[in-house]
XYZ file of C-alpha atoms in Angstrom:
339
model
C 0.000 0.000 0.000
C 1.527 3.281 -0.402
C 1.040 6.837 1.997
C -1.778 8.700 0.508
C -0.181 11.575 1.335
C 1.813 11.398 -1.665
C -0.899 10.021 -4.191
C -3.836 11.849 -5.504
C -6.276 9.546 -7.410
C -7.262 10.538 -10.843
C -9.745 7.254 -10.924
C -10.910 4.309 -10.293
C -12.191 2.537 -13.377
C -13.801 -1.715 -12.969
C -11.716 -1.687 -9.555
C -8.279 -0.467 -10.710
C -6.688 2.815 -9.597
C -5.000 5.112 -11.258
C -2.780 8.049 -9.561
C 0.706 9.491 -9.547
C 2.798 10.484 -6.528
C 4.861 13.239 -5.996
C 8.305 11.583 -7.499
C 6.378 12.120 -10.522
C 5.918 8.056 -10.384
C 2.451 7.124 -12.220
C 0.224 4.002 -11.439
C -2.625 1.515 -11.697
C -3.220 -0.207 -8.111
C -5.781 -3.205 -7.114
C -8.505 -1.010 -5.681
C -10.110 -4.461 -3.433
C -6.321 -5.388 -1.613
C -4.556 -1.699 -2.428
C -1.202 -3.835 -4.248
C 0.504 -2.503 -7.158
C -0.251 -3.605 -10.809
C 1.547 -1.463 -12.542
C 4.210 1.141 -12.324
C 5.961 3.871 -14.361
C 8.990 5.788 -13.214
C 10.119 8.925 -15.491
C 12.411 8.192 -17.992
C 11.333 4.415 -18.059
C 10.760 2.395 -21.766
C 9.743 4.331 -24.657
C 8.512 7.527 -22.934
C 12.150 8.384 -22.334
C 10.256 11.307 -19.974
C 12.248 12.537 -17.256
C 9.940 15.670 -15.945
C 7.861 13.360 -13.959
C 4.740 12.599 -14.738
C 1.759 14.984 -13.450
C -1.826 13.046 -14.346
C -2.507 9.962 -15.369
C -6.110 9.209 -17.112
C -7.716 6.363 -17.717
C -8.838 6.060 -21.673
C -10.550 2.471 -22.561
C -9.449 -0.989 -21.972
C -5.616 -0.873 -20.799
C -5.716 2.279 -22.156
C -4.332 5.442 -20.435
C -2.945 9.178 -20.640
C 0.469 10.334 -19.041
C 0.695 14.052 -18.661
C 3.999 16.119 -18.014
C 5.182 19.527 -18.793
C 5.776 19.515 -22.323
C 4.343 16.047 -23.615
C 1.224 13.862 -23.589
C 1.491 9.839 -23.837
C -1.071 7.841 -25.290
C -0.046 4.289 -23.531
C -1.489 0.613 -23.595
C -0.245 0.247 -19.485
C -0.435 -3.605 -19.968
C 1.356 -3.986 -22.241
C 4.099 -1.210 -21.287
C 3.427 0.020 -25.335
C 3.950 3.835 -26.471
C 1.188 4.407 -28.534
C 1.621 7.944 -29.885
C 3.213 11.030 -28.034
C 2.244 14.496 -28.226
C 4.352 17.521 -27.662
C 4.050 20.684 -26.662
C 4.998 23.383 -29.442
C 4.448 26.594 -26.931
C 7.026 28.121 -24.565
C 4.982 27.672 -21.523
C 4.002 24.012 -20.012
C 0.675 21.942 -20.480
C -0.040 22.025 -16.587
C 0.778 25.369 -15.052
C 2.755 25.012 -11.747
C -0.026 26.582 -9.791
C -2.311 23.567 -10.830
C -0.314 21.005 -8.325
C -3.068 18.065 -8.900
C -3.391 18.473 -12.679
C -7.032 19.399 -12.267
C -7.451 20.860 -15.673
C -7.095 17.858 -18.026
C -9.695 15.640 -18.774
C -10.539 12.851 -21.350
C -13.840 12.037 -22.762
C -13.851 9.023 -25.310
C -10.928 10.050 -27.138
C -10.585 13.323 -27.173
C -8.316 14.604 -24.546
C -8.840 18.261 -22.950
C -6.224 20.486 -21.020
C -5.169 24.114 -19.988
C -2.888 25.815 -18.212
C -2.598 30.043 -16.990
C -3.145 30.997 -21.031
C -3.877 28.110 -23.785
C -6.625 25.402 -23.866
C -5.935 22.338 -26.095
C -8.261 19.669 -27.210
C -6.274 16.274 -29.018
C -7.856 13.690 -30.625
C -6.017 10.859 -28.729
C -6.562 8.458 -31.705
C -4.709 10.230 -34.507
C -2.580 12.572 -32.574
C -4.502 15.656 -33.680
C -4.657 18.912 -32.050
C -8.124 19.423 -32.600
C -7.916 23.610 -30.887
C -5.695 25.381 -29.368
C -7.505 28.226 -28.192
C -5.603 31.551 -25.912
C -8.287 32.928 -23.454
C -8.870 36.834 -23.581
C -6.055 38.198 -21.938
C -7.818 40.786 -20.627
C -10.781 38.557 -18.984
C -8.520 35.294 -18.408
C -4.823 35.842 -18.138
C -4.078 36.009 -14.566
C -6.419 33.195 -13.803
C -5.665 29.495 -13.518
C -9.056 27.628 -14.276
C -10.203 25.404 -11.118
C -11.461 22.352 -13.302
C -12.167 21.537 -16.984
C -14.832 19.421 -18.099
C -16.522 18.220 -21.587
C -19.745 18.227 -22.333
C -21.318 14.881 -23.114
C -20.754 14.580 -26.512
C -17.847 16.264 -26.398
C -18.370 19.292 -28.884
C -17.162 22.048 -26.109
C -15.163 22.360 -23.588
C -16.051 24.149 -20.264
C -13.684 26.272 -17.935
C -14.448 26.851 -14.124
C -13.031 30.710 -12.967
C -12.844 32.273 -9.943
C -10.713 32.692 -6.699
C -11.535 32.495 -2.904
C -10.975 36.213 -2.717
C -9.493 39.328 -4.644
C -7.479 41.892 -4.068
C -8.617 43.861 -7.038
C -12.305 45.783 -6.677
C -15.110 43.630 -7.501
C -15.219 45.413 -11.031
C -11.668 44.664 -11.768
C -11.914 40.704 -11.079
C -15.513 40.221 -11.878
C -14.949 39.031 -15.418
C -12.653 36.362 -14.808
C -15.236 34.605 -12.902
C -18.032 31.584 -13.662
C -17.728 29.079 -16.582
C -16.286 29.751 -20.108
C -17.585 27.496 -22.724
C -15.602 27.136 -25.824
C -16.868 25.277 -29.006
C -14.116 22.827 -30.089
C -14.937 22.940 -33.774
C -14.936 26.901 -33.922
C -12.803 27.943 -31.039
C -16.094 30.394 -30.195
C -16.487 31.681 -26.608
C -19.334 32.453 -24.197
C -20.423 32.461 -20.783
C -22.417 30.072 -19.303
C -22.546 31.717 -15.533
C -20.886 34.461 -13.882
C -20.647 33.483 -9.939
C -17.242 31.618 -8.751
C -17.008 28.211 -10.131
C -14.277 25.916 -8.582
C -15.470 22.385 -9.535
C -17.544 21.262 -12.464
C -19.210 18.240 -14.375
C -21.698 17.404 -17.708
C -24.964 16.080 -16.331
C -26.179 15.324 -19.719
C -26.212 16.593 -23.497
C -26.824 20.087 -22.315
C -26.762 20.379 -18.521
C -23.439 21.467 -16.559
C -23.465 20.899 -12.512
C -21.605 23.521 -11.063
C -19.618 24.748 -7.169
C -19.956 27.688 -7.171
C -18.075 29.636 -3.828
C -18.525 32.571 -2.098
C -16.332 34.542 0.069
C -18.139 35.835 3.285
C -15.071 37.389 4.941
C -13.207 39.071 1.829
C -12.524 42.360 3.504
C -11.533 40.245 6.655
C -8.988 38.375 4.553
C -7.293 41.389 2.702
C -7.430 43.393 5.773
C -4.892 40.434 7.263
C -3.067 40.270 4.467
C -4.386 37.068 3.210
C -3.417 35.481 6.918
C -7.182 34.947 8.296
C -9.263 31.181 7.601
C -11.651 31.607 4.472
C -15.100 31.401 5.527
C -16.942 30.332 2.248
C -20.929 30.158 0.850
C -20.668 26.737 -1.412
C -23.836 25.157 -3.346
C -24.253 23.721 -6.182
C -26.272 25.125 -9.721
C -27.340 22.854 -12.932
C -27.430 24.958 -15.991
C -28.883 24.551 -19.456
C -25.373 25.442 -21.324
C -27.275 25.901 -24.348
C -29.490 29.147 -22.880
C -26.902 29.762 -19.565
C -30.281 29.165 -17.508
C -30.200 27.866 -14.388
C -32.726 25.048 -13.988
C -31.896 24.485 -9.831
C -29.674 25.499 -7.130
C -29.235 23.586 -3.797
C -29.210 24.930 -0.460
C -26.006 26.894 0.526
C -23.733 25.896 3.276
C -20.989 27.253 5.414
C -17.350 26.563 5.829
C -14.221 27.964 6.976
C -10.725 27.111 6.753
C -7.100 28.365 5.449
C -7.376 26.018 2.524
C -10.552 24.368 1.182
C -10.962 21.317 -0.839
C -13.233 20.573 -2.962
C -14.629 17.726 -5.239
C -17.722 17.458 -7.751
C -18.706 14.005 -9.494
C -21.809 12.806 -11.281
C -21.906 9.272 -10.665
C -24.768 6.574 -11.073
C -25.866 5.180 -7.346
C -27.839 3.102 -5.937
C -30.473 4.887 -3.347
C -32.911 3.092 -1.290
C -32.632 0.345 -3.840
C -33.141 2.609 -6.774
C -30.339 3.510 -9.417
C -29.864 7.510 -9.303
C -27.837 10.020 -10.972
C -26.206 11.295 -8.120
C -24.282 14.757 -7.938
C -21.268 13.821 -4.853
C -19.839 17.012 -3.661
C -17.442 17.540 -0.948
C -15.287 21.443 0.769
C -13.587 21.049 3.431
C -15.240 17.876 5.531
C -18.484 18.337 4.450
C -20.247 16.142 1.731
C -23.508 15.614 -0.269
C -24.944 13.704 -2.416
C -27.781 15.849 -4.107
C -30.343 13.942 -6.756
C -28.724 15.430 -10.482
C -32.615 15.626 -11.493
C -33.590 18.008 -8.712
C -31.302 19.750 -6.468
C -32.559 17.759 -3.628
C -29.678 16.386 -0.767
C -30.259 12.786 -0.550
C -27.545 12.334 2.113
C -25.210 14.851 4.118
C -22.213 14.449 6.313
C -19.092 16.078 8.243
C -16.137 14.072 8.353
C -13.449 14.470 10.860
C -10.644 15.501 8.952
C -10.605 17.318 5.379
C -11.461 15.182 2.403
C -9.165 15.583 -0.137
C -10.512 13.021 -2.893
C -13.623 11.240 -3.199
C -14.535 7.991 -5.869
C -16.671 5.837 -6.981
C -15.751 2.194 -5.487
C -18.847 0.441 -6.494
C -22.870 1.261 -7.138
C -23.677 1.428 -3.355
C -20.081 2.849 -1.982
C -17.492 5.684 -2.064
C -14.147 5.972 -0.968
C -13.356 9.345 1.220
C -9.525 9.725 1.144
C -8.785 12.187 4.364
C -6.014 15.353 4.461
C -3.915 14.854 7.048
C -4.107 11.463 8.412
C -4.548 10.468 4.727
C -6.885 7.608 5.567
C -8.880 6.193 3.341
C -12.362 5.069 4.038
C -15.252 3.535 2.202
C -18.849 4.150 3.035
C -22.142 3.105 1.839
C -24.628 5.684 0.401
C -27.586 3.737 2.681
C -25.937 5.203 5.515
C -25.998 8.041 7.870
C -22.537 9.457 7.276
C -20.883 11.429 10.480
């Protein structure tokens, strides 16, 4: 088993996991007995990669995506095979350095999606393709590291979460660079879909987008300090028609506070009270939910006792909850009450 304080879980896929540690090491473990089925070091077989690898993705089959600063690997894991590799032609890296889990890469069938402070690129994983590489306003976007990426379902745009705990700048000056960008991937065309602080984000269906949106209730508190006091945030969660940027329901906000926040978003199909659901699971800080995707409505609610810093899917009835600092990992069932 390894410390989960170095690993962050990308996903867990038919009861394999796959994560990379901070060496920059990349893997697929047994998700029933935790042991190791396979491993990459940098710089091992045909990658020849020595940056250490930030994100690995799960494609089909043995199939999987290793991410590092300047190249993308298309890999059959199995069968330790290079498939196709994918470099980066700009100056700057794929994953910017202030995006330490590699949040802002995602794959959908084969098309693979990922940003850093300035570019977005979409690659067709099959053929090698860079299908758009688009540069966000520089005016709206530039200073701004998106919180999460996401496709829609049938993978024809690409959507950007924006906005920061708090700003230094007046509310005019940083209100543009926050809510969800959607950019078509056959045009490279841009628009809004909301305009409230979005840190996590995930398709519900052909044209519905789930949405965490944050807000700061002690901004003046925190810039008075000098960025020293605990953030005490507003988080809930809003589905939006991304065709007409409606928004068809929000949940109930909730409260918490801390000096870092953590958050995760997932749509996943559950089982509740014997029924199969579309399930929204949310988590900040040590609080989670798991809201009904159809309605808004919180099916199940809980505080942990430490921060959760990861939360997936380990079977149709169970989650597992990996904590911050005692980096425990813990499964429980969506029939009960969680603590």
């Amino acid at each position: 088993q390894k410390n989960l304080s170095i690993i962050k879980f990308s996903f867990f896929i038919k009861k394999l996991g796959f994560c990379v540690d901070q060496l920059g090491n990349a893997y697929v473990l047994n998700v029933e007995d935790g042991s190791c089925i396979w491993k990459i070091a940098p710089g091992e077989w045909e990658t020849k990669e020595t940056n250490g690898f930030r994100k690995i993705l799960p494609v089909k089959d043995e199939k999987a995506v290793l991410i590092t600063k300047k190249g993308i690997f298309y890999i059959d894991w199995k069968k330790q095979q290079l498939i196709r590799e994918m470099k980066n032609d700009a100056e700057e890296d794929f994953l910017s350095e202030r995006d330490r889990d590699g949040a802002c890469c995602t794959v959908s069938g084969m098309n693979l999606a990922i940003a850093n402070v300035h570019y977005l690129w979409v690659y067709d994983l099959e053929s090698g393709e860079c299908q758009l590489k688009s540069q966000y306003d520089q005016e709206k976007y530039s200073s701004d590291q998106a919180n999460a990426i996401a496709f829609d379902e049938k993978a024809e745009n690409v959507f950007l979460a924006f906005g920061n705990e708090w700003e230094y700048a007046e509310p005019s000056a940083s209100e543009s660079k926050e809510g969800v960008l959607k950019i078509r991937i056959s045009t490279g065309e841009k628009s809004r879909v909301a305009t409230e602080k979005a840190k996590k984000i995930c398709a519900v269906s052909e044209n519905q987008m789930a949405v965490l949106h944050m807000e700061c209730i002690n901004e003046d508190e925190i810039i008075d300090h000098g960025g020293m006091s605990a953030v005490q945030a507003k988080y809930w969660i809003t589905l939006y028609d991304t065709e007409e940027g409606k928004k068809q329901w929000s949940s109930v906000p909730y409260t918490v506070s801390g000096y870092t926040i953590p958050e995760t978003l997932l749509l996943r199909d559950m089982e509740i009270n014997g029924e199969l659901k579309k399930v929204l699971v949310v988590s900040a800080k040590d609080r989670i939910q798991l809201i009904d995707a159809e309605n808004g409505t919180v099916i199940r609610e809980g505080i942990f006792r430490e921060d959760i810093v990861n939360v997936v899917q380990a079977d149709k009835r169970r989650l597992l909850v990996a904590y911050y600092l005692t980096h425990i990992n813990e499964v429980i069932d969506t029939k009960t009450i969680l603590y």
